[in-house]
Structures are given as C-alpha cells and as structure tokens.
C-alpha atoms as one frame of an Amber mdcrd trajectory, in Angstrom:
protein
  86.683  64.162  40.345  89.047  67.019  41.279  91.369  64.441  42.819  88.734
  62.640  44.920  86.868  59.374  44.225  83.194  59.903  43.384  80.384  57.699
  42.139  77.747  58.707  39.611  74.876  57.098  37.729  75.920  54.962  34.791
  75.966  56.898  31.525  75.457  60.292  33.180  76.313  63.267  31.001  78.675
  66.031  31.978  75.756  68.488  32.031  73.748  66.250  34.341  76.747  65.670
  36.588  77.202  69.408  37.080  73.495  69.842  37.737  73.494  67.075  40.356
  76.316  68.854  42.210  74.693  72.274  41.990  77.618  73.712  40.031  76.887
  76.770  37.892  77.866  75.595  34.384  78.488  79.166  33.214  81.457  79.550
  35.573  83.393  76.339  35.054  85.335  74.369  32.482  85.554  70.587  32.415
  88.363  68.198  31.561  87.970  64.477  31.056  91.199  62.483  31.169  93.238
  65.680  30.642  91.299  66.680  27.526  88.992  69.702  27.497  85.324  68.746
  27.065  83.843  71.449  24.794  80.879  73.147  26.425  78.598  72.514  23.459
  79.033  68.733  23.906  78.214  68.556  27.639  74.677  67.210  27.137  75.954
  64.305  25.053  79.390  63.671  26.614  79.068  60.764  29.047  81.174  60.060
  32.101  82.480  56.516  32.211  83.931  54.259  34.886  87.498  55.270  35.730
  87.338  58.655  34.022  89.421  61.403  35.575  87.302  64.556  35.746  88.579
  68.034  36.559  86.174  70.928  37.112  87.971  74.262  37.267  87.138  77.930
  37.749  89.004  81.196  38.102  90.383  82.298  41.462  92.197  85.435  42.558
  95.629  85.567  40.995  98.425  87.867  39.934 102.484  88.090  40.327  89.020
  98.480  33.285  87.916 101.734  33.529  90.050 104.406  34.924  92.795 106.495
  33.513  95.231 105.635  36.288  98.676 104.947  34.908  98.201 106.866  31.709
  97.702 110.489  30.807  94.625 110.121  28.640  93.557 108.443  25.430  96.478
 109.986  23.537  98.882 107.872  25.596  97.108 104.536  25.621  98.815 101.228
  26.318  98.390  99.194  23.137  98.637  95.385  23.299  97.950  93.413  20.122
  95.900  96.303  18.745  93.812  96.800  21.894  93.993 100.163  23.673  93.986
 100.533  27.458  93.879 103.842  29.319  95.558 102.409  32.416  99.148 101.192
  32.467  98.647  99.452  35.808  97.763  95.745  35.618  96.546  94.260  38.891
  96.268  90.783  40.374  93.242  89.522  42.288  94.872  87.204  44.843  95.575
  87.552  48.582  92.832  90.038  49.448  90.808  89.501  52.614  87.441  89.275
  50.887  85.689  89.512  47.543  84.464  92.974  48.519  87.988  94.184  49.321
  89.141  92.801  45.976  86.365  94.635  44.166  87.129  97.923  45.898  90.896
  97.636  45.326  90.397  96.993  41.616  88.213 100.077  41.417  90.730 102.300
  43.216  93.685 101.230  41.071  91.859 102.231  37.917  93.280  99.099  36.301
  91.590  97.771  33.188  93.482  94.467  32.999  93.140  92.113  35.965  94.784
  88.714  36.337  93.085  85.574  37.605  94.398  82.062  38.183  92.725  78.781
  37.266  92.098  76.181  39.979  89.757  73.325  40.816  86.294  74.656  41.512
  84.938  74.815  45.076  82.079  72.330  44.882  80.257  74.042  47.763  76.955
  75.326  46.321  76.868  79.119  46.085  80.550  79.601  46.890  81.824  83.062
  45.915  84.461  83.355  43.197  86.854  86.103  42.193  84.656  86.860  39.192
  82.155  88.322  41.662  84.690  91.134  42.227  85.342  91.820  38.552  83.277
  94.195  36.450  83.187  92.370  33.129  82.113  95.545  31.300  85.063  97.475
  32.686  87.838  94.930  33.171  89.693  92.704  30.744  90.371  89.404  32.476
  93.898  88.084  31.965  94.035  84.376  32.888  97.479  83.369  34.084  99.248
  80.048  34.359 100.500  80.613  37.912 101.631  77.380  39.537 102.612  75.681
  36.280 106.081  74.094  36.206 106.099  72.698  32.674 105.214  74.003  29.242
 102.571  71.278  28.947 100.821  72.388  32.146 100.795  76.009  31.004  99.394
  75.157  27.563  96.690  72.989  29.124  95.733  75.792  31.537  95.391  78.343
  28.738  93.168  76.012  26.749  90.943  75.519  29.797  90.738  79.290  30.222
  89.585  79.595  26.625  86.947  76.941  27.271  85.739  79.042  30.225  84.858
  81.750  27.765  87.771  84.077  28.339  89.340  86.069  25.530  92.565  84.758
  24.036  94.920  87.133  25.891  96.815  85.179  28.563  99.682  85.700  30.968
 102.167  82.868  30.463 104.055  81.860  33.593 106.169  78.704  33.806 108.015
  78.460  37.116 111.466  76.880  37.177 112.282  76.917  40.886 109.903  76.511
  43.813 111.937  78.563  46.281 112.720  81.650  44.199 109.739  81.308  41.821
 112.054  82.367  39.020 110.589  81.512  35.599 111.932  78.700  33.429 113.032
  80.533  30.283 113.298  77.503  28.012 109.891  76.133  29.023 108.326  79.579
  28.712 109.669  79.925  25.176 108.434  76.429  24.277 104.933  77.138  25.600
 104.836  80.542  23.912 105.517  79.002  20.494 102.590  76.590  20.868 100.158
  79.139  22.303 100.895  81.749  19.639 100.218  79.112  16.955  96.963  78.295
  18.784  95.853  81.903  18.371  96.515  83.160  21.897  97.752  86.684  22.641
 100.659  85.756  24.892 102.134  87.981  27.607 105.041  86.001  29.097 106.533
  86.500  32.562 110.298  86.167  32.248 113.653  86.984  33.815 115.183  90.377
  32.998 117.190  88.701  30.241 117.431  90.775  27.036 118.202  87.694  24.902
 115.180  85.733  26.138 112.954  88.791  25.835 113.959  89.144  22.190 113.319
  85.456  21.484 109.866  85.682  23.063 109.089  88.659  20.864 110.343  86.799
  17.782 108.014  83.825  18.350 105.051  86.220  18.385 104.451  87.284  21.990
 102.395  90.484  22.180 104.461  91.878  25.082 107.285  90.817  27.375 107.011
  90.988  31.159 110.410  90.855  32.871 110.518  90.675  36.650 111.832  93.525
  38.780 112.622  91.100  41.625 111.295  87.716  42.819 107.508  87.359  43.053
 106.149  88.840  46.268 109.580  89.973  47.480 108.858  93.698  47.395 112.528
  94.382  46.614 111.802  96.793  43.784 113.834  97.036  40.585 117.118  95.205
  41.171 118.583  95.539  37.702 117.478  98.704  35.876 120.297  98.295  33.361
 118.949  95.045  31.939 115.502  96.605  31.744 116.976  99.508  29.781 118.538
  97.096  27.272 115.230  95.253  26.884 113.430  98.581  26.398 115.930  99.724
  23.756 115.479  96.562  21.695 111.828  95.609  22.150 109.228  96.429  19.531
 106.407  95.212  21.778 105.280  96.621  25.152 107.568  95.928  28.119 105.634
  95.451  31.363 107.421  95.007  34.673 105.957  91.985  36.440 106.790  90.954
  40.029 108.878  92.444  42.801 107.266  95.868  43.191 106.967  96.759  46.882
 105.714 100.324  47.074 104.676 103.291  44.982 108.209 104.545  44.322 109.123
 101.178  42.732 106.247 101.545  40.282 107.211 105.138  39.517 110.838 104.146
  38.819 109.714 101.423  36.398 107.623 103.917  34.485 110.358 106.573  34.540
 112.685 104.050  32.895 110.223 103.886  30.021 108.385 100.663  30.811 104.963
 100.478  29.209 103.226  99.200  32.309 103.518  97.528  35.694 101.778  94.366
  36.884 101.468  93.813  40.641  99.455  91.968  43.256 101.186  91.473  46.622
 102.309  95.110  46.876  98.653  96.143  47.074  96.938  93.134  48.652  99.673
  92.664  51.265  99.882  96.317  52.341  98.721  97.339  55.806  95.956  99.330
  54.091  95.373  97.706  50.681  92.837 100.271  49.541  95.073 103.235  50.294
  97.973 101.471  48.572  95.737 100.846  45.559  95.294 104.602  45.215  99.016
 105.205  45.733  99.933 102.757  42.974  97.513 104.355  40.566  99.047 107.759
  41.180 102.637 106.428  41.058 102.212 104.741  37.686 100.562 107.864  36.295
 103.269 110.177  37.687 106.096 107.944  36.494 104.688 107.804  32.990 104.277
 111.571  32.858 107.830 112.083  34.120 109.175 109.754  31.422 107.312 111.634
  28.716 108.384 115.004  30.099 112.079 114.051  30.197 114.197 114.509  33.303
 116.996 117.046  33.586 120.565 115.746  33.149 122.418 114.628  36.263 125.316
 116.939  37.146 128.108 116.658  39.683 128.049 120.364  40.578 125.319 122.878
  41.316 123.621 124.934  38.629 121.768 128.002  39.872 118.104 128.184  38.944
 117.925 131.951  39.473 119.590 134.379  36.998 123.069 135.507  38.050 122.916
 138.855  36.242 121.763 142.180  37.688 122.502 141.187  41.277 122.139 143.875
  43.942 125.566 145.226  44.989
C-alpha cells in the first residue's frame, strides 16, 4: 500500500480497509493494480494477496471569488463556456502552512486554483490543501505535475475524476528533470486521449506556436505556454513567440511558469494573454501575502492597459502641451 508492505484481514473490502486506517473516504481515491476502483464499489471490492494499492489525495500544487485580473463581468475569462472574473490562476504549493495558503488565495482574488495528486498521508487527521480552498468560491484545477509520460498523466487525471473533481485539468508532462521543460509529443498524445475521455484540458507547453496550434486542434480548451522554466522567476523570455501564438489561437492563451514579480505578470497581460498561472512567484516571495496582492493588481492593470491600447513607440519626442499661442 502506497509503496509499503502491509497486511490486512483476508477478504477485507476497500471501504473496510480505509476505515481500519482512519482515512476519510471523502478525500481520497483508490487504485488497485493501477486501475481506479470506483467509489460506488468500495463496499464490495475486496483486497487480495499481492494486490498493489494506492491511496491518493490532493496536495498543494501549481507551476474563486474576486475580480482581480479582470475589469468586471464584461471582461470575463471564458474557458470551455465557463466564465471567470479573475484572470489570475494560482498554485497551492510551497506555502508555509495551510493558513498561509488560504490567506494567499483570498488576496489574489483567483477563482481557479491548482492542486497536485499524491499518495495520501495515512496519519489520522492530517491536514490537506483542500482545507485551504473554499469550494464555493474556487474551481479546483488538478494538475499532472511530476508526470513524465503520457500514460502517467492520463492515469492521474482519471484518479482526480474519481476524487470527485470536475473534468477541467491542467495537463503537464515533463520531458527533462533539470529544466522541467514539457515533453511536447507526450503532451499532445495525452491531450488526445483526455479530450476523448471528456476532460477539459489545459496543457502546459513550450512557447512553440506549432505545438500550441496542434493542441488546440485536438480539442484543448486553452493553451498554456511557459514564460520561462518553472520556478525560475526569469519573466517572459520570448514575447515574440507568445505574440505569434496569440495571433493564431482561437482558445485562451494563459502564460504558465516563469513569472517572478508583478511586472512580469503585467507584461504578459499587456501582450494580450488571457491569463497568468503562477505559484512560486507568490509562495516563494519574502512576504507571500503582500506579493499575492501585488499580483492581483498587476494582472488587473496589465489587462486594462491591453484593452486601452498603448501609444505608439517613437524615436523622437512629441510634446504633450499645445505649441500654439506661446507667450513671446
């Protein structure tokens, strides 16, 4: 069970096994030999000798409510027909406590929050990231962080569905452990399967216009190109590729990964991106709660600036005051 040998009574059911361990059945999903055990069958499904059991739950993870990031209901972020007032998506990992996570989510005004799926802590009463999430206010976006193959990502999404989450998922298939760059081919493969399975897929990808278009063509509800490597804080390294993706995409384009500070988020929105997803930039700041507020304001300001339209860049000065009727 969860990678460790464990003995149980002969013929014990999955439901009884969870009860014996003091695990809250409402917060976990169960796999037996890499196949999801549907919740409705737990009372009858028996655990046999040699079975490989995985019990998983959501943990803090990442790269509603408020109006941060948007400028009201007339400028909602629309993903697969769903409207969100905030254009800031926030991760739930790396905070110092559940309470700090809860407060940061509140201050960002984010409506979509990402969580990762991991083996459950079998300690009775252990806190989980869901304790920080307001289920009436936030849409939970399970992600496949830590998956290195299409198969792993598909399996993770199916477990998330079994946990009772909605079908909107962040697809992340990592191709390199050092840079954490995504594997484009594996991401595309997983996206095809998940879309056919009825998932609303939001894929994390390189800032590659060709791949972004292919992901859109297989049915992804948005594309999420990186600004820079995950957690690097380098900001937008290639605005030109993002502009090409934005020109061609017919689905929302959400910058995911690499944002370091508020100005990075504002630049992404000024380029015309539909949203920004971040985690480390807030959770890793010296004052995460103050940075949460800053990011909310930056996304909102950047979006407003994009809609307002900037003045043209000029090489020479252009006086803002009238030149006529000057005093001699």
